[in-house]
mmCIF file of C-alpha atoms in Angstrom:
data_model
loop_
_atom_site.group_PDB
_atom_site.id
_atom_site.type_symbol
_atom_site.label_atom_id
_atom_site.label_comp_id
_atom_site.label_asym_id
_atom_site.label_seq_id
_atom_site.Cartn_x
_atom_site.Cartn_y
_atom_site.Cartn_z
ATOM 1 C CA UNK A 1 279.034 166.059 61.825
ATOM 2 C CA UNK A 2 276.254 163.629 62.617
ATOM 3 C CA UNK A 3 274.822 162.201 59.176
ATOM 4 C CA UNK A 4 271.688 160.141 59.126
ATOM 5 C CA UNK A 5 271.784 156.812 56.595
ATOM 6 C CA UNK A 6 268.253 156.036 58.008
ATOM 7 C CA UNK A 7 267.127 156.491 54.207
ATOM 8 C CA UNK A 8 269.533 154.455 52.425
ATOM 9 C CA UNK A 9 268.340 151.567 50.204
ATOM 10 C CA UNK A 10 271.064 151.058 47.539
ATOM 11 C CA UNK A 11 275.039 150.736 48.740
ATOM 12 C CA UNK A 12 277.536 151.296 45.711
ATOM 13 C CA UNK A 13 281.070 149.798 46.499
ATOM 14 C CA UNK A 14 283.948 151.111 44.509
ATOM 15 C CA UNK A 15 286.237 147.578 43.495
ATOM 16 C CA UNK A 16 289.661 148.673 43.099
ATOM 17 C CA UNK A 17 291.579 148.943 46.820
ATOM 18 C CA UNK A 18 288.049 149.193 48.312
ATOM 19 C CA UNK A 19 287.306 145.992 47.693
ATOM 20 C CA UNK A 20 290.830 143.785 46.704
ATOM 21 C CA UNK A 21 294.576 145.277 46.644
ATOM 22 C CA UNK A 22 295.301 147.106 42.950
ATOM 23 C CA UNK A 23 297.401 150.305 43.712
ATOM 24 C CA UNK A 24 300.278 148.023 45.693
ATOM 25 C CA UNK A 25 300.872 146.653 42.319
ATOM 26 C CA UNK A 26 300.946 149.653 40.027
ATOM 27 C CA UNK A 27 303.550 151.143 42.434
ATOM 28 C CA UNK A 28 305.653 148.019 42.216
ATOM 29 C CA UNK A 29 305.465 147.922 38.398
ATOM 30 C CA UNK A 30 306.856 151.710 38.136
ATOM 31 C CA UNK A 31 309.958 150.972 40.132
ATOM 32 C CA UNK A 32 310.390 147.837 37.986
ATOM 33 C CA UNK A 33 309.901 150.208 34.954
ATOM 34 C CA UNK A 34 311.871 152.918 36.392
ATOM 35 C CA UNK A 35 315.094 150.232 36.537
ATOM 36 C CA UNK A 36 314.154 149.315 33.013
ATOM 37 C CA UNK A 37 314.993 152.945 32.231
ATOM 38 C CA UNK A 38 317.567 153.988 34.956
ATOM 39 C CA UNK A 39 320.444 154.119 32.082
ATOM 40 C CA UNK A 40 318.421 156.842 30.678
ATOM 41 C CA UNK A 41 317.353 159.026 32.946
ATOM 42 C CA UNK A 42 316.747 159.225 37.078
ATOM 43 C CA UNK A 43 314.669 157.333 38.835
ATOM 44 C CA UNK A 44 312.642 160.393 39.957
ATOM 45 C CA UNK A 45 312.389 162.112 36.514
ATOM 46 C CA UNK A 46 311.416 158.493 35.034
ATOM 47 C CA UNK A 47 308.413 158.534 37.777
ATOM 48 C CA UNK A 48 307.560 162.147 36.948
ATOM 49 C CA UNK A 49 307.655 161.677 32.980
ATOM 50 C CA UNK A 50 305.228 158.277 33.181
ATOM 51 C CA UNK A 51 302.457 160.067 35.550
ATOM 52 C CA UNK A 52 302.841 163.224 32.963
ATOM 53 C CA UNK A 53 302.815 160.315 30.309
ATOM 54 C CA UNK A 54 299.422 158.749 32.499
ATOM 55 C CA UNK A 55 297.331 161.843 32.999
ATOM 56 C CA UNK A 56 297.823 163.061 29.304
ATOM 57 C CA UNK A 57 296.730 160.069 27.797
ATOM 58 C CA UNK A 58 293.887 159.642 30.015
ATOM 59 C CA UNK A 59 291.287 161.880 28.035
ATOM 60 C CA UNK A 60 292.441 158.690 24.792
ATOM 61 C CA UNK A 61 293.213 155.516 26.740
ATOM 62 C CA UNK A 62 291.068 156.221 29.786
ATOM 63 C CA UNK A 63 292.169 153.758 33.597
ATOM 64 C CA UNK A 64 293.217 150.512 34.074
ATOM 65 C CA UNK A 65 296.296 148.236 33.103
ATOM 66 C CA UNK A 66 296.074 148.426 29.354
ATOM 67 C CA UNK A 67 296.272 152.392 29.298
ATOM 68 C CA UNK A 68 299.152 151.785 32.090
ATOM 69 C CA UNK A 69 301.497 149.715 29.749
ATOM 70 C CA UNK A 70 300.913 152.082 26.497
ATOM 71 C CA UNK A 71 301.907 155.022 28.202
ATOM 72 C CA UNK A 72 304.874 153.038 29.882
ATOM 73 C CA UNK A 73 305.870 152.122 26.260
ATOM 74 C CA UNK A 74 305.405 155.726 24.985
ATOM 75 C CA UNK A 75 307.576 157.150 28.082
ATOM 76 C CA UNK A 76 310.140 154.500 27.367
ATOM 77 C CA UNK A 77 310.367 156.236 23.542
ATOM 78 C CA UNK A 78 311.115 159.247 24.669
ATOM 79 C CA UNK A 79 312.986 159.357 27.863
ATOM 80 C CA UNK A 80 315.641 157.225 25.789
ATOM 81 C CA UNK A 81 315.269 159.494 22.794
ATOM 82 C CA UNK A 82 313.725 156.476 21.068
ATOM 83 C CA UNK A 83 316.907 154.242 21.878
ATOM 84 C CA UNK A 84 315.350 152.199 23.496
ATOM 85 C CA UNK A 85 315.723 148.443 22.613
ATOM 86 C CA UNK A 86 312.676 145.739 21.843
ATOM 87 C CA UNK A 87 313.882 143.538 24.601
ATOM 88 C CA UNK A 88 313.160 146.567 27.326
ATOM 89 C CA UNK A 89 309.756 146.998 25.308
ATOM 90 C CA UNK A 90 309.236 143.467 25.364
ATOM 91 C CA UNK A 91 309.802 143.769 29.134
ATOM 92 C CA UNK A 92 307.494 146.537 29.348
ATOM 93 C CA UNK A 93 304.654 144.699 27.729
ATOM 94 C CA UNK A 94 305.840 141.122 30.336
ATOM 95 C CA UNK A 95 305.324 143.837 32.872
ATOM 96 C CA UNK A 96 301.371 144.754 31.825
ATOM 97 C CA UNK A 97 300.747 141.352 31.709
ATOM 98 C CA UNK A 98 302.129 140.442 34.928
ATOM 99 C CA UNK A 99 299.503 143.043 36.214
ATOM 100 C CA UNK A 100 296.860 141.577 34.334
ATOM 101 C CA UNK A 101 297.919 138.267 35.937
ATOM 102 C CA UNK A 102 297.940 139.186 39.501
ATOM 103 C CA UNK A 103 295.647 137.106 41.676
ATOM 104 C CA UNK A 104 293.037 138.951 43.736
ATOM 105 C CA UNK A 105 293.719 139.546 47.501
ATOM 106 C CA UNK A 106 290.789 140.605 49.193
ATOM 107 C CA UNK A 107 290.795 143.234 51.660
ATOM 108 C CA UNK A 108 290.233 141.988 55.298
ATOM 109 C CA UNK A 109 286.785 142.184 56.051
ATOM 110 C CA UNK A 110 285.322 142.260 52.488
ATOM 111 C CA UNK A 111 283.055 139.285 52.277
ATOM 112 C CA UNK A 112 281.721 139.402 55.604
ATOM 113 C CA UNK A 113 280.531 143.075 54.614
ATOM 114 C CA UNK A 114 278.924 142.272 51.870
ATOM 115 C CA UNK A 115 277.186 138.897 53.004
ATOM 116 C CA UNK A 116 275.733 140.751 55.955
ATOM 117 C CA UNK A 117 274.479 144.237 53.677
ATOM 118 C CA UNK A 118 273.276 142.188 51.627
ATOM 119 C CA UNK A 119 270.722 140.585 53.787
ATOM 120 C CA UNK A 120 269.066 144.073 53.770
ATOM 121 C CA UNK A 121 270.201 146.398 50.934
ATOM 122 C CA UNK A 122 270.522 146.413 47.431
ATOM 123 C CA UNK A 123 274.227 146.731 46.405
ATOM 124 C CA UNK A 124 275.682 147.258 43.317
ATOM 125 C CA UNK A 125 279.242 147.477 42.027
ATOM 126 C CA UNK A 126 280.724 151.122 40.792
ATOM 127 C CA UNK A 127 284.115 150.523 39.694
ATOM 128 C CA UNK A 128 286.137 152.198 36.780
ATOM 129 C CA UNK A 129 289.107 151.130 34.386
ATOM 130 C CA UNK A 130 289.286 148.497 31.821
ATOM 131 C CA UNK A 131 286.112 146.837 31.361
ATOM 132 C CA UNK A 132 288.072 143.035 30.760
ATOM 133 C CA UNK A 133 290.187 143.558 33.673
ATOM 134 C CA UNK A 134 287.774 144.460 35.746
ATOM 135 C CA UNK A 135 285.709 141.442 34.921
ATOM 136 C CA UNK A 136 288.321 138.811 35.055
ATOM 137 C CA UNK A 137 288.923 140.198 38.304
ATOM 138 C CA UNK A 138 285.782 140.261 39.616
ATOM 139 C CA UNK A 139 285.280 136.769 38.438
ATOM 140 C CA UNK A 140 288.278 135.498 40.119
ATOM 141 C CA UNK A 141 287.383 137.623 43.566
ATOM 142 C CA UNK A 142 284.097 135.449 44.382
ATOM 143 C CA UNK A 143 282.232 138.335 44.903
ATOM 144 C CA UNK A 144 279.908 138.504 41.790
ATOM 145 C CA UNK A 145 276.532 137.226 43.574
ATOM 146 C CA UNK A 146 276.415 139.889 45.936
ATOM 147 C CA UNK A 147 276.027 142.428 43.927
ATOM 148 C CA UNK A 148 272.653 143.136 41.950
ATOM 149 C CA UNK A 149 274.076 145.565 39.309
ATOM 150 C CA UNK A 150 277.807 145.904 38.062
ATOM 151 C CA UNK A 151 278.866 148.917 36.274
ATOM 152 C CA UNK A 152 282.190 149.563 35.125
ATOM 153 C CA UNK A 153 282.128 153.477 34.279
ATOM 154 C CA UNK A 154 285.044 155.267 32.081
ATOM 155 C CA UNK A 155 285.326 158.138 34.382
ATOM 156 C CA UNK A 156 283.712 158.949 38.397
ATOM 157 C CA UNK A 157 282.544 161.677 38.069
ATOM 158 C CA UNK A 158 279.238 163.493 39.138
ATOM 159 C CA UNK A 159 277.630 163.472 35.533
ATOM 160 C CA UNK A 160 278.838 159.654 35.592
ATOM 161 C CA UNK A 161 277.176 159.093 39.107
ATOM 162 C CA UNK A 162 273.793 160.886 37.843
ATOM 163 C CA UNK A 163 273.933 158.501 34.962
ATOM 164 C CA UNK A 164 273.947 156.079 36.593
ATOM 165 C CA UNK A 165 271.561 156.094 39.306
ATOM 166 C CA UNK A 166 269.081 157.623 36.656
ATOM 167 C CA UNK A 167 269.503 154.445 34.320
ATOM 168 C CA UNK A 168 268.692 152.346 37.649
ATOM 169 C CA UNK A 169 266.204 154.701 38.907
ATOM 170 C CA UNK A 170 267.852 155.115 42.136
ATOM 171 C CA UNK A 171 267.072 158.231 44.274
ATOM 172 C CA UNK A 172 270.692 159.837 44.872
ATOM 173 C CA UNK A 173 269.035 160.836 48.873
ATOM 174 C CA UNK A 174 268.547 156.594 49.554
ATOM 175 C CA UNK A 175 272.344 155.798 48.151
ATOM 176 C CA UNK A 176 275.347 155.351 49.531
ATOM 177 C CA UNK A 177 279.136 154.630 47.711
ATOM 178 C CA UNK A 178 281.943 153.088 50.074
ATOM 179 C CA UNK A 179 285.746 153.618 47.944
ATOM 180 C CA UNK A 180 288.877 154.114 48.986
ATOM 181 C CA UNK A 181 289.308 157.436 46.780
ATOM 182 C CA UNK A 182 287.556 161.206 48.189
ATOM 183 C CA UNK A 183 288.344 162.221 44.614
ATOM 184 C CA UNK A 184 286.066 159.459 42.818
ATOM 185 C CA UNK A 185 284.259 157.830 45.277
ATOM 186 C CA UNK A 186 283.246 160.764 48.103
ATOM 187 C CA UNK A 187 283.113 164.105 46.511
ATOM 188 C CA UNK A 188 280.818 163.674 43.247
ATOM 189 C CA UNK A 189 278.442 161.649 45.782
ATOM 190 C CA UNK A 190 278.332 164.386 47.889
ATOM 191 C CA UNK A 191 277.560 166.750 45.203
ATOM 192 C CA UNK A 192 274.794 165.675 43.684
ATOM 193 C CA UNK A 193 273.004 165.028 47.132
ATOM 194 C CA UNK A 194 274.090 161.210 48.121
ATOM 195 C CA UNK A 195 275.782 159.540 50.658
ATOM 196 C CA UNK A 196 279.492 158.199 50.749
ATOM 197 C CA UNK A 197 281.705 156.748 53.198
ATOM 198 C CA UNK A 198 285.858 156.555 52.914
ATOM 199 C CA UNK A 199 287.851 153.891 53.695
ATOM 200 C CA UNK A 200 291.664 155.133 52.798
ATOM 201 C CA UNK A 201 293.847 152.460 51.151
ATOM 202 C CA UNK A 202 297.537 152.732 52.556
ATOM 203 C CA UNK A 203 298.288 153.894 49.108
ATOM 204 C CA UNK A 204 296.737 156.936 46.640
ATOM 205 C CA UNK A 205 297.711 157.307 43.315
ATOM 206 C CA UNK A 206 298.605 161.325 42.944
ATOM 207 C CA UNK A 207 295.935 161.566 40.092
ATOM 208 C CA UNK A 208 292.998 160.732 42.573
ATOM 209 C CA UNK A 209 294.861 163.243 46.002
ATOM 210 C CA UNK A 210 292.702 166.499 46.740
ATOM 211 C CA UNK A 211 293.191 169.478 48.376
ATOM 212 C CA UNK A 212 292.016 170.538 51.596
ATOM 213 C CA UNK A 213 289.725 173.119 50.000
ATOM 214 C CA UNK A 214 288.144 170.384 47.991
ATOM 215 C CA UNK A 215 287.175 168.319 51.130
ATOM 216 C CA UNK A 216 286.345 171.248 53.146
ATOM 217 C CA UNK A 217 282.220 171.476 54.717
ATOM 218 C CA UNK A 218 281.633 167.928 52.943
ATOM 219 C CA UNK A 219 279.623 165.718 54.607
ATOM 220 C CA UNK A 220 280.635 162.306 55.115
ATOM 221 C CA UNK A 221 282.586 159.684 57.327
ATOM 222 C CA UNK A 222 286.109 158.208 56.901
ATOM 223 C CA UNK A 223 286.166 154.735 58.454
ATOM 224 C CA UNK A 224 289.872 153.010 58.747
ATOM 225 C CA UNK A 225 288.254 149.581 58.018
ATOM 226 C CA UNK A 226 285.568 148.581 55.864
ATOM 227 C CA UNK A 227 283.922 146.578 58.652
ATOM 228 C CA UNK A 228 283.496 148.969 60.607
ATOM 229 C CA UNK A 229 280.505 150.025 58.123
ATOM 230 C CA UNK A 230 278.317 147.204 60.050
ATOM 231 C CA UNK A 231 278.964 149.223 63.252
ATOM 232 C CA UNK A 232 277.390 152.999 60.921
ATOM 233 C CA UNK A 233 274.568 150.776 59.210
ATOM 234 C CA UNK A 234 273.394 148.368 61.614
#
């Protein structure tokens, strides 16, 4: 399906595994959490109660680190029948922080992507998750003076998108979102008339997977690089 990007004026980049690695380490922290807990339970049940944990506590504690390690903590409570000792909480809690702590790796090809668009487009930032985390990280990524409007949202979806191109008076037919994730960075663009591109991370968190049926007559491109978007936009 040929698409035309002839129009666009404004490029929204998603930050998290679009941008710099973050799922790698969420995946390493639940094995590291699952061994915390193995005395208690198995290693796949531990992984199946903490995403339960995750996706009922989103509508309260929303994305990022922060709601990560409370709903760690609350699994812990009750997949030991709240046996659990302080020193495996404390150890919990070390293993938020470690998170938090994590440098920023940049994906290959970032800077050079967003040096070059932003010679001739406007580009903002359209990330969600904790607002503190994402800042520190964006701070410590280099990254901040490319980008002429940052926006950490509490949720991707299209309402959220509308929102925010409204508040920056943005016409949703001249922009264009680049993310790693169809569910939160494609889809809602696409349905509320935009333009998105995806570039898969090696890694999805199961919360953010759809179905065939979801991607099905949707128009946009999947690039396995994000440099290749020089080759779609210039």
């Amino acid at each position: 399906m040929e698409i035309d990007y002839q129009n666009i004026k404004v490029i929204g980049f998603d930050a998290d595994d679009t941008l710099w690695v973050n799922e790698t380490y969420f995946r390493d922290a639940e094995k590291e959490f699952a061994q915390l807990l193995s005395k208690y339970e198995t290693l796949n049940k531990i992984d199946q109660e903490l995403f339960k944990m995750e996706i009922d506590n989103l509508p309260l504690y929303g994305y990022g680190v922060k709601a990560f390690t409370l709903s760690m903590v609350e699994s812990a409570l009750q997949l030991s029948n709240y046996n659990v000792s302080t020193k495996t909480i404390d150890a919990i809690l070390n293993i938020g922080k470690d998170m938090l702590n994590k440098p920023v790796e940049l994906l290959e090809g970032v800077e050079t992507v967003l040096k070059t668009l932003s010679q001739k487009y406007r580009l903002i930032l359209a990330t969600k998750g904790d607002l503190l985390d994402q800042e520190r990280k964006l701070e410590k990524s280099g990254l901040t003076n490319y980008f002429h409007h940052i926006e950490v949202l509490s949720d991707k979806k299209e309402a959220n998108y509308s929102n925010l191109l409204n508040h920056l008076d943005i016409n949703p037919s001249e922009f264009l979102m680049v993310g790693n994730s169809l569910k939160s960075d494609v889809l809602p663009l696409i349905n509320i008339k935009a333009h998105a591109i995806h570039v898969p991370f090696h890694t999805t968190w199961a919360h953010e997977e759809v179905t065939e049926e979801e991607k099905n007559g949707k128009a946009y491109k999947t690039i396995n690089s994000i440099d290749k978007i020089l080759n779609i936009l210039n």
